[in-house]
Short mmCIF file of C-alpha atoms in Angstrom, two decimals:
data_model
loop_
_atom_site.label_atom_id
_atom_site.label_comp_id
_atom_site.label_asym_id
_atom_site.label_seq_id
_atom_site.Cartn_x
_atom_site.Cartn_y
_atom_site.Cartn_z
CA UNK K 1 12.46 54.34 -48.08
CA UNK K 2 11.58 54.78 -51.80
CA UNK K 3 11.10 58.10 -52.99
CA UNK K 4 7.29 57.71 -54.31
CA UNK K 5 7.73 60.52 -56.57
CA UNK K 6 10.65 58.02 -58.60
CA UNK K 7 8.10 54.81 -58.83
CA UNK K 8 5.72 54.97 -61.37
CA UNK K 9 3.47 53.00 -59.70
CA UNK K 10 1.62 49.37 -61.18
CA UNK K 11 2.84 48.46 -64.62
CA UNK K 12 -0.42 47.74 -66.92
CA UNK K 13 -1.74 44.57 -67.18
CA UNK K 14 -1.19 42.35 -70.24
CA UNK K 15 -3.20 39.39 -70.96
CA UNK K 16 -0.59 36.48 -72.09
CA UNK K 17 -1.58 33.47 -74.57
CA UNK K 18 0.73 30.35 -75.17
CA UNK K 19 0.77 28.38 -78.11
CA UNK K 20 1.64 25.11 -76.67
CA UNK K 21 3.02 23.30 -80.41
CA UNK K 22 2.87 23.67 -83.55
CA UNK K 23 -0.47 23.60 -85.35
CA UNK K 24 -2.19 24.63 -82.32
CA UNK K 25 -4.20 27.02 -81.00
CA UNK K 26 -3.23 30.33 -78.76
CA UNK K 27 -4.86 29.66 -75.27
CA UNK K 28 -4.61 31.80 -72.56
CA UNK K 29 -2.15 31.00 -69.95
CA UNK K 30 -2.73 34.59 -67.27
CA UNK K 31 -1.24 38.01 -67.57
CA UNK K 32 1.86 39.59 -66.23
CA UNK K 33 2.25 43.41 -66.03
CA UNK K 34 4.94 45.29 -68.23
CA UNK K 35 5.62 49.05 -69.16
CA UNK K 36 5.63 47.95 -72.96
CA UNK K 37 4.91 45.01 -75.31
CA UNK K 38 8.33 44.28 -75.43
CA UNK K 39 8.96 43.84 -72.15
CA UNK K 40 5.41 42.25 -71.53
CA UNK K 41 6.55 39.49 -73.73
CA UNK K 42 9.98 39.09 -71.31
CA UNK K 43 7.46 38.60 -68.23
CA UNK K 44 5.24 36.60 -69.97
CA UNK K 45 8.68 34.17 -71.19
CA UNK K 46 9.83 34.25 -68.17
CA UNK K 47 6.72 33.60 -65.65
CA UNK K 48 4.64 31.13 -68.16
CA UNK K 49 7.55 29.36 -70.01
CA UNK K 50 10.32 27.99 -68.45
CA UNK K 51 9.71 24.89 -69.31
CA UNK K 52 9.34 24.75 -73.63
CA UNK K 53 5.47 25.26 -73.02
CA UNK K 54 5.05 27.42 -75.68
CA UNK K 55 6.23 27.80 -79.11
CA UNK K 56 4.75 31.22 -79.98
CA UNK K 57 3.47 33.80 -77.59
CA UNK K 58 1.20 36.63 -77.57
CA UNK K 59 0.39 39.73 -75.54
CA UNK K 60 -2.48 41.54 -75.37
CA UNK K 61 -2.95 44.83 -72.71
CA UNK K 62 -5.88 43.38 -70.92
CA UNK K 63 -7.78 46.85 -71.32
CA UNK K 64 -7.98 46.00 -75.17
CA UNK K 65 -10.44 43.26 -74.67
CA UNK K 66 -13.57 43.02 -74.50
CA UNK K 67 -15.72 39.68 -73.10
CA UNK K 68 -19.38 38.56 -73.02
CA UNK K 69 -21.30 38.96 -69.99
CA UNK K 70 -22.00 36.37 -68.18
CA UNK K 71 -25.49 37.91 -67.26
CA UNK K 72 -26.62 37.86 -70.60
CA UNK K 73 -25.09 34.40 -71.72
CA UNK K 74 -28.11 32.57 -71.64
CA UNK K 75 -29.68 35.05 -74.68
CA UNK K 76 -26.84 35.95 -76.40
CA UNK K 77 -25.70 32.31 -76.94
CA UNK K 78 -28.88 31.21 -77.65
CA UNK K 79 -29.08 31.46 -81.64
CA UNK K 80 -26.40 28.60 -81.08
CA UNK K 81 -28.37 26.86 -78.97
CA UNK K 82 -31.16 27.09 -80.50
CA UNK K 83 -30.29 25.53 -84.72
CA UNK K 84 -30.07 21.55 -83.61
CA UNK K 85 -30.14 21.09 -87.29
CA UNK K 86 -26.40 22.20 -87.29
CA UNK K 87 -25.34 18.87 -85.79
CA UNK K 88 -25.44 15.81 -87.85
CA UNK K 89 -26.79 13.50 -85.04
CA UNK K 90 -30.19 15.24 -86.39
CA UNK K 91 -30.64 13.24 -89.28
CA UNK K 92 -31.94 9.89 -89.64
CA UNK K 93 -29.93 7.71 -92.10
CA UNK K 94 -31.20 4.24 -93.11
CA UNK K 95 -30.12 1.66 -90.73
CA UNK K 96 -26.96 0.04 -91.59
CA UNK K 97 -25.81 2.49 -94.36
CA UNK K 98 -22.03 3.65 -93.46
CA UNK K 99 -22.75 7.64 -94.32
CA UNK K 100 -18.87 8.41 -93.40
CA UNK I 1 -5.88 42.30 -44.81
CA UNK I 2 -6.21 40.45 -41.04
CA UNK I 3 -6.93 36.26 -41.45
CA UNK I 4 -9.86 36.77 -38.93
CA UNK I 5 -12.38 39.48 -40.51
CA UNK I 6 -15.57 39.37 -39.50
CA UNK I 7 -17.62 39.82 -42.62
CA UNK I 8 -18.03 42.98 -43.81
CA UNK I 9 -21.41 42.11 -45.37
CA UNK I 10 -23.33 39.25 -43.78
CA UNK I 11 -25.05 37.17 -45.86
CA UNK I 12 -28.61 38.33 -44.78
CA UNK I 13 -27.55 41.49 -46.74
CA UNK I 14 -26.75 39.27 -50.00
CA UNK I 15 -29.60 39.48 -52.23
CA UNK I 16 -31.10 36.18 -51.08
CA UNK I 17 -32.33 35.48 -54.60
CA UNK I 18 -28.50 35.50 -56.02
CA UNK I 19 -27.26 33.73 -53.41
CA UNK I 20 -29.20 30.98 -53.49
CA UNK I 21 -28.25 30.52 -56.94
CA UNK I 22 -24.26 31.04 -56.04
CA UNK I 23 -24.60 28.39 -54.13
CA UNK I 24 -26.42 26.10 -56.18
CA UNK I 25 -24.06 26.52 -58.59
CA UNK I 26 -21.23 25.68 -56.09
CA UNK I 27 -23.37 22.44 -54.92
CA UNK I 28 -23.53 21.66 -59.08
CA UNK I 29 -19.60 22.07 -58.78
CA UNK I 30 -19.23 25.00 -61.41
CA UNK I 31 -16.52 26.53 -62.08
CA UNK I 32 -17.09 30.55 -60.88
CA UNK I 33 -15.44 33.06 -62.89
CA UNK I 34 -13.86 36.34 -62.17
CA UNK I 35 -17.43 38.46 -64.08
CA UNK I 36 -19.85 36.01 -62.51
CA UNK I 37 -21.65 37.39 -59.50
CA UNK I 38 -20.88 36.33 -56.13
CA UNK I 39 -21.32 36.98 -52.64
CA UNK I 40 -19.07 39.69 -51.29
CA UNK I 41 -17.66 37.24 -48.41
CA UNK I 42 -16.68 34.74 -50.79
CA UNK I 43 -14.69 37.27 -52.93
CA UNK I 44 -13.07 38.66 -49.39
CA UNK I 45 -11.85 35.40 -48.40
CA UNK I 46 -10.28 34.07 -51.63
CA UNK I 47 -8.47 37.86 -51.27
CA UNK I 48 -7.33 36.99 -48.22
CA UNK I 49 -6.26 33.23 -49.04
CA UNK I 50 -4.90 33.55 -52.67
CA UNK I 51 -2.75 36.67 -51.31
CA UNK I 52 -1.67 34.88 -48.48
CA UNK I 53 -0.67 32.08 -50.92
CA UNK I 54 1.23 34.32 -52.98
CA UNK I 55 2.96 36.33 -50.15
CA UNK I 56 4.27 32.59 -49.41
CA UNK I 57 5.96 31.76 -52.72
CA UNK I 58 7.61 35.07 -52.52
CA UNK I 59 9.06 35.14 -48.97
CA UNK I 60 9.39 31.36 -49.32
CA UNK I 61 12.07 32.48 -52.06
CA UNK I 62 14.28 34.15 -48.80
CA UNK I 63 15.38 30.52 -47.02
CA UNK I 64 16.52 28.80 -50.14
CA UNK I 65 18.13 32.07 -51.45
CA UNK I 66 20.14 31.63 -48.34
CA UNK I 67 22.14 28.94 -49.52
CA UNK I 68 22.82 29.88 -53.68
CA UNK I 69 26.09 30.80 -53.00
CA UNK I 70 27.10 27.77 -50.92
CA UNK I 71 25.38 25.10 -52.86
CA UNK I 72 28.16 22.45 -53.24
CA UNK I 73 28.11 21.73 -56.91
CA UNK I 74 27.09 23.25 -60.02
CA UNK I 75 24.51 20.84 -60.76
CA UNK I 76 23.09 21.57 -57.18
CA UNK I 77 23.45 25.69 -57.74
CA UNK I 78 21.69 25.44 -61.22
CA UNK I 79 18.85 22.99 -59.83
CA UNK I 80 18.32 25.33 -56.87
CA UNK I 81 18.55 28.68 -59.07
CA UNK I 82 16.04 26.85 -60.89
CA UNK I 83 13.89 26.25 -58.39
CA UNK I 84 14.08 29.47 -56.73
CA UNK I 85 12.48 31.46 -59.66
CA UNK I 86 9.71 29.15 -60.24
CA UNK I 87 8.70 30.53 -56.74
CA UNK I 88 8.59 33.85 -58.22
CA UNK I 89 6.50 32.35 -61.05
CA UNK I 90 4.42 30.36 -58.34
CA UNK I 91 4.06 34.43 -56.33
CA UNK I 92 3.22 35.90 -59.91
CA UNK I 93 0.69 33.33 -61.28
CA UNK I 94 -1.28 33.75 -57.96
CA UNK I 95 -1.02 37.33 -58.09
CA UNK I 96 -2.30 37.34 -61.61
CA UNK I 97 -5.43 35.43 -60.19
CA UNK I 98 -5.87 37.05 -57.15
CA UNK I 99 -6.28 40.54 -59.53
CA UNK I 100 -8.87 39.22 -61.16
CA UNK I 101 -10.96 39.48 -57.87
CA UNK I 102 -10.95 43.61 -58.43
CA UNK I 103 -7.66 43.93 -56.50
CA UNK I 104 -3.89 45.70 -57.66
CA UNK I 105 -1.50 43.51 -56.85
CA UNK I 106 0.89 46.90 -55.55
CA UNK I 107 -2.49 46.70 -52.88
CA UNK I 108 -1.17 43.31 -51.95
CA UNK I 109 2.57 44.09 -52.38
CA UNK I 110 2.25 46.93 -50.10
CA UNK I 111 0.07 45.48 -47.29
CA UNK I 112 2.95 42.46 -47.25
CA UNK I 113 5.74 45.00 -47.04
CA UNK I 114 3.63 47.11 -44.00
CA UNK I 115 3.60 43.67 -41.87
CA UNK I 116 -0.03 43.41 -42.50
CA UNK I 117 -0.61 40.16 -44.26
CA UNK I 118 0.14 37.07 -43.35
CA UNK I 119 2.19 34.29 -45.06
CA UNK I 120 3.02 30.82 -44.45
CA UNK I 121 4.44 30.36 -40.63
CA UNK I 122 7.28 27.76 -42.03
CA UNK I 123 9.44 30.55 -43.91
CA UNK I 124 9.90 32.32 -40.81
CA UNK I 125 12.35 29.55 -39.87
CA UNK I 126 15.84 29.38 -40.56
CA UNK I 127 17.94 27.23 -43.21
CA UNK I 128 21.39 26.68 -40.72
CA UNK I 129 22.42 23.63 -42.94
CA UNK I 130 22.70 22.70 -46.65
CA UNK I 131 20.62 19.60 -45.89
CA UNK I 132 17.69 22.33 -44.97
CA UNK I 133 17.57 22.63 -48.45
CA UNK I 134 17.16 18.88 -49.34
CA UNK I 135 13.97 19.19 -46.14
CA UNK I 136 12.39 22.11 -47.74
CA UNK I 137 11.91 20.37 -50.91
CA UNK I 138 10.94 17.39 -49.63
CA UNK I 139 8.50 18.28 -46.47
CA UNK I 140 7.45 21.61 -47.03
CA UNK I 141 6.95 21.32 -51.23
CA UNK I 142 5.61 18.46 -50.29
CA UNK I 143 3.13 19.50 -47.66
CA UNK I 144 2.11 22.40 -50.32
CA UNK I 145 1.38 19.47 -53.23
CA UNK I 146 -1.04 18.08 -50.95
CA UNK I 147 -2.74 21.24 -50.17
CA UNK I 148 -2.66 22.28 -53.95
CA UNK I 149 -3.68 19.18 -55.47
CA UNK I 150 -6.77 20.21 -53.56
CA UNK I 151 -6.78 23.12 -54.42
CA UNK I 152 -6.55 22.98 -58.10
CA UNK I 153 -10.11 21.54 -57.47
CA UNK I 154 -10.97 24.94 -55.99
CA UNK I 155 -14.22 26.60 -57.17
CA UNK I 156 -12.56 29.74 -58.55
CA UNK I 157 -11.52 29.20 -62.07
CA UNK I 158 -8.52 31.62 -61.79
CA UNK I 159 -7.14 30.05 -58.36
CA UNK I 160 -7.91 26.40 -59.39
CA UNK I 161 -5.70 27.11 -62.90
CA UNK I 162 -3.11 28.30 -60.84
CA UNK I 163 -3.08 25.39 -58.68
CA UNK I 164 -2.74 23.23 -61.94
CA UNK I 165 0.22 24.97 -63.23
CA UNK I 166 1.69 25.28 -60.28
CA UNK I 167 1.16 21.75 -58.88
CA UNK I 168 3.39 20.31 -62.32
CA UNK I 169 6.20 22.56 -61.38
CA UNK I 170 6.39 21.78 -57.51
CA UNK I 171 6.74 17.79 -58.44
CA UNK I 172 10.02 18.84 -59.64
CA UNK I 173 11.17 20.99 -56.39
CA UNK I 174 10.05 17.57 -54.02
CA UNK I 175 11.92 15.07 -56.01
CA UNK I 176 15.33 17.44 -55.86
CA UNK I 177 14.33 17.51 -52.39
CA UNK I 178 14.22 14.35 -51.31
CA UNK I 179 16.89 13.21 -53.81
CA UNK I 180 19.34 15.34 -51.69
CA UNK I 181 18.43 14.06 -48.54
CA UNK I 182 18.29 10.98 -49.83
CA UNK I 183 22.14 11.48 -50.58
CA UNK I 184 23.05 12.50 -47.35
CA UNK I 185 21.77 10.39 -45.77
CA UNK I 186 23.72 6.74 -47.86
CA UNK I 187 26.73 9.34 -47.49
CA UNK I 188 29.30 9.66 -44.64
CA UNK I 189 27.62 9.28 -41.31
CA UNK I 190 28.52 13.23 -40.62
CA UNK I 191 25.95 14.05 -43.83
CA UNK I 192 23.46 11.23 -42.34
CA UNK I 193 23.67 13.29 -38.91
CA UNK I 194 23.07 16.83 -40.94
CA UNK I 195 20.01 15.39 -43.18
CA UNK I 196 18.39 13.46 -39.77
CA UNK I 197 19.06 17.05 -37.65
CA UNK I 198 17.60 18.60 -40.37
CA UNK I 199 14.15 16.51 -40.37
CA UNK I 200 13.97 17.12 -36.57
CA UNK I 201 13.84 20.91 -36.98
CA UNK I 202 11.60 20.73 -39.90
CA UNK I 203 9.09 18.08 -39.42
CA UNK I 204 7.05 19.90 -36.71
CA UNK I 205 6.58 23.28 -38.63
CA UNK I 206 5.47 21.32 -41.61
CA UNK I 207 2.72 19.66 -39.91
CA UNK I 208 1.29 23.21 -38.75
CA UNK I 209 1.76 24.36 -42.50
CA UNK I 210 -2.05 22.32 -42.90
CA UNK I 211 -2.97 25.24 -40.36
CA UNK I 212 -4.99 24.48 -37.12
CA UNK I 213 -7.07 21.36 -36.11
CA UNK I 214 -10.09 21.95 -37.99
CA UNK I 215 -11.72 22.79 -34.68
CA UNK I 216 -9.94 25.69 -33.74
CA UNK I 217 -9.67 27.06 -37.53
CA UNK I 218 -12.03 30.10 -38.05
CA UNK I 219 -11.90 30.08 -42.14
CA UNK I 220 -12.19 25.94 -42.82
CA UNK I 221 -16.02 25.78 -42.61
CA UNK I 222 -17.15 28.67 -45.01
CA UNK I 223 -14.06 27.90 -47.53
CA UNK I 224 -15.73 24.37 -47.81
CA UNK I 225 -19.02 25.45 -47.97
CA UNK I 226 -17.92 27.36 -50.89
CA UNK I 227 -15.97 24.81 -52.49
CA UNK I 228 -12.72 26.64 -52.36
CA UNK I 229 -11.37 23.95 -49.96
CA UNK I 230 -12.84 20.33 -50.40
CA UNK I 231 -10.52 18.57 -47.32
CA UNK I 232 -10.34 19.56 -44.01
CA UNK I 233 -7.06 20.85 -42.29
CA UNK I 234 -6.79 17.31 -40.31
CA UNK I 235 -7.56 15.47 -43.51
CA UNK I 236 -4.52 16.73 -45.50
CA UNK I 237 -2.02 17.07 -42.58
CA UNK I 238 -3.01 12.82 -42.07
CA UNK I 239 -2.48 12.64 -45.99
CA UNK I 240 1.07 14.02 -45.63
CA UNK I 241 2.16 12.43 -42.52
CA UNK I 242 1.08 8.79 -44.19
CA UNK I 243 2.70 9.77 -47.69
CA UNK I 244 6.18 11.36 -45.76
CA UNK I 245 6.35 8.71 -43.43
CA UNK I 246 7.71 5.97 -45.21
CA UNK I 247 9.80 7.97 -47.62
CA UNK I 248 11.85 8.87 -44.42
CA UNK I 249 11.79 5.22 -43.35
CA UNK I 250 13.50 4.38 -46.90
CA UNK I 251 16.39 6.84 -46.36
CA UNK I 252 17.05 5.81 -42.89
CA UNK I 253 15.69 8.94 -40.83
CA UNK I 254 13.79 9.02 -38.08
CA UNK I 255 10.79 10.92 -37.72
CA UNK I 256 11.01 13.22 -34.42
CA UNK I 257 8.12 11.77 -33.02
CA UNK I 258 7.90 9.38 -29.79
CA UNK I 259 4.30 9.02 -30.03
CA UNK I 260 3.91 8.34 -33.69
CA UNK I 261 2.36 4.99 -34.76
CA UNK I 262 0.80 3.09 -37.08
CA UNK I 263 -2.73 2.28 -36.70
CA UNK I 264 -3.44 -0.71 -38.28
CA UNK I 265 -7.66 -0.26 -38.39
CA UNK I 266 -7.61 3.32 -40.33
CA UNK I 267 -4.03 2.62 -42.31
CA UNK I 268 -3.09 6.32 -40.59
CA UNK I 269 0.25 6.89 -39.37
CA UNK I 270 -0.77 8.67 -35.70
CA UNK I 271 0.96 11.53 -34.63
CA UNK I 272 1.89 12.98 -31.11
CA UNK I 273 0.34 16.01 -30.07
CA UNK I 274 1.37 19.57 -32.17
CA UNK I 275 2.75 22.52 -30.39
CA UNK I 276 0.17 24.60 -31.38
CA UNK I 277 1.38 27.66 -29.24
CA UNK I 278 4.96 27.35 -31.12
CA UNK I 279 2.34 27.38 -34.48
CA UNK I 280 0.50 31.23 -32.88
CA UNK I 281 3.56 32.73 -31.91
CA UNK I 282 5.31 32.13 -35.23
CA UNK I 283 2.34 33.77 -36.95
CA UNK I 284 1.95 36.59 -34.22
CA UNK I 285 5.31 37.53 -35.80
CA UNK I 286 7.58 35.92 -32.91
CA UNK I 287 9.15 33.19 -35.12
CA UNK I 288 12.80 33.31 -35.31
CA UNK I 289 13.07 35.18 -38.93
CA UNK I 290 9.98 37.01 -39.27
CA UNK I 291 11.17 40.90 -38.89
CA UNK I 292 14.65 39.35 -41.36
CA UNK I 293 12.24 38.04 -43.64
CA UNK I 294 10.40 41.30 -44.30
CA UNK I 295 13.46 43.47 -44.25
CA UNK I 296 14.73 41.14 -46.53
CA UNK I 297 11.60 42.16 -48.85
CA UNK I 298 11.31 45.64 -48.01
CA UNK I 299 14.93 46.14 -49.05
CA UNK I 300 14.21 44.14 -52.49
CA UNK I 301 11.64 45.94 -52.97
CA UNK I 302 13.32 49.56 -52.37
CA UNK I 303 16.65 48.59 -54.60
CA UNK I 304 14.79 47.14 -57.20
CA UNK I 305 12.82 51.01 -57.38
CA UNK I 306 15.22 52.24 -59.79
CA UNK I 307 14.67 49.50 -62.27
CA UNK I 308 10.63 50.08 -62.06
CA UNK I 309 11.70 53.78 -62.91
CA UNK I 310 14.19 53.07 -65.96
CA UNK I 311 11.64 50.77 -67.33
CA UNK I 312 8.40 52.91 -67.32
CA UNK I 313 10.83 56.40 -68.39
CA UNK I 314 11.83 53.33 -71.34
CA UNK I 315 8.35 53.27 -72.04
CA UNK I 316 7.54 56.52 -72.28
CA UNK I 317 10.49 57.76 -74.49
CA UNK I 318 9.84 54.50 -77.07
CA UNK I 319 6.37 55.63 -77.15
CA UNK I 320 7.32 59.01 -78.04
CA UNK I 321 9.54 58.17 -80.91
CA UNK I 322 6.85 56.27 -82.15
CA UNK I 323 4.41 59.07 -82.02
CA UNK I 324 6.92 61.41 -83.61
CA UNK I 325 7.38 59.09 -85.93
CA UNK I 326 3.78 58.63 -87.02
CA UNK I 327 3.18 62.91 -86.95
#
């Protein structure tokens, strides 16, 4: 058996994002654990592209980020929501002017 | 982790108000995500499937490993090394999802190594031939596309994006399949014999790979009520069987089947009866690799301690230069 005293136990967690060409956005593609960034970014090569689906990659430790709650989506999106004046579709243009 | 847990909190427990809303969500087919609330039973079983499913790629890794060495080219040996780590990636991308449920995966990891969850019953079968290879591809990657495509309609965001990725890769691992049995069996009639011998020790655990008739499986109803499956076990076993079918009929096999038939009125290829006690005992750990399989992983998992060690002590002495550095 392993001596338990000579495993260290789970690696942290690191959340991986994969820039999938050029001139596009990071997305996130799942998270691999790793001792350090360095080898986090060997997982995250290894488990999320081995087939040229990224041409940049970041790693993040998962700890480091902080999300919205979904509880309190409904209010704290709302200002968004809530400004239909934001999209064009809101004004009224004579009919059969080309505005773009 | 047992397959057959009685829930741990029945739903009369649930607050009745939240629940009502899970589910309408479900019935709206939402996506749930790993913060959103949901009812403890739903979280248990996707623990229970999604670690299952991982558990699978991994020991799934063990048969195909088999034959590396012996592969008989270097375009076969590449394709198969290939293939062999996207199973790991297949084991880690599940893992990954199956953590977001509030579960370490060294949790899961260790309840697999104790011979206390389950994994697919098919790996627990030998690979005596090369054209074994050539099967597994083709049946049981197959069988799993069918039962993934599903899947990567499941309602849990993290599982279902799994599913996706993984479903692209495994389109790869069925065509090498089938593309080796497909030449062994134009090849000299000794490889034809091989490839058929090899379908008639395969085809049968592949069918139980959908698990048990629908009637006599405990989990089907409440994972379809939840939208984590959306096709019953029959449904996608008759899928396979009418997909596989006629692939074998272009290369010249026979299926190992005296019953099976074509039923003009539904379009289903008909199957015999399935030995559904071979299917129990295989899973009750009476298959004929089961103990090799997990001393196969135990011992992976014990030799590979030392590299776990060097890489956290790595770590830790990088980190320290780094803080010396900055003082």
């Amino acid at each position: 058996m392993a001596d338990e005293s000579t495993d260290p136990g789970q690696w942290p967690l690191w959340e991986v994002f994969t820039q999938p060409g050029d001139g596009k956005p990071h997305e996130h593609a799942g998270s691999v654990h790793a001792p350090d960034a360095e080898l986090a970014l060997q997982n995250a090569r290894d488990v999320y592209t081995r087939r040229g689906e990224a041409v940049s990659l970041w790693v993040v430790p998962s700890a480091a980020i902080t999300a919205s709650s979904p509880s309190d989506a409904g209010p704290f999106f709302e200002p968004g929501n809530d400004t239909p004046y934001r999209h064009p579709q809101f004004y009224k243009v004579p009919r059969g002017v080309k505005v773009f | 982790m047992t397959p057959r847990q009685t829930p741990s909190v029945p739903a009369a427990q649930e607050d009745p108000g939240k629940l009502a809303e899970f589910e309408a969500r479900i019935a709206r087919g939402e996506t749930i995500e790993p913060k959103d609330w949901m009812p403890e039973r739903y979280r248990k079983q996707l623990i229970r499937m999604m670690s299952q499913h991982a558990h699978s790629e991994v020991v799934g890794m063990l048969p195909e490993g088999n034959w590396i060495t012996r592969a008989p080219s270097l375009r076969r040996k590449m394709v198969l090394l290939a293939k062999v780590q996207d199973e790991a990636g297949h084991g880690l991308y599940i893992y990954c999802g199956t953590e977001t449920l509030g579960v370490d995966r060294s949790e899961l990891v260790d309840q697999l190594l104790a011979g206390k969850a389950k994994y697919s019953s098919i790996f627990n079968y030998p690979t005596l031939s090369w054209a074994d290879i050539g099967t597994i591809g083709w049946l049981v990657d197959g069988a799993a596309i069918v039962n993934q495509t599903m899947l990567a309609k499941a309602s849990y965001g993290p599982y279902a994006r799994a599913m996706i990725r993984i479903c692209k890769e495994e389109n790869f691992h069925k065509r090498q399949g089938y593309e080796l049995i497909a030449t062994l069996s134009r090849g000299t009639p000794a490889q034809k014999a091989m490839a058929q011998d090899s379908l008639n020790r395969w085809w049968w655990p592949s069918l139980m790979m959908f698990g048990p008739s629908d009637k006599d499986s405990p989990n089907s109803a409440e994972l379809m009520k939840w939208g984590v499956k959306r096709k019953s076990n029959d449904d996608l076993r008759q899928r396979f069987i009418n997909l596989t079918v006629p692939q074998a009929q272009a290369v010249g096999l026979t299926i190992p089947d005296p019953d099976l038939h074509y039923d003009e009125a539904s379009g289903d290829w008909i199957p015999g009866p399935i030995n559904w006690d071979e299917f129990h005992q295989v899973l009750a750990g009476n298959g004929p690799c089961n103990r090799q399989r997990m001393e196969a992983r135990r011992r992976a998992h014990e030799e590979g301690a030392w590299v776990r060690a060097a890489a956290a002590a790595y770590a830790a002495k990088q980190q320290g230069r780094r803080g010396a550095a900055a003082a």
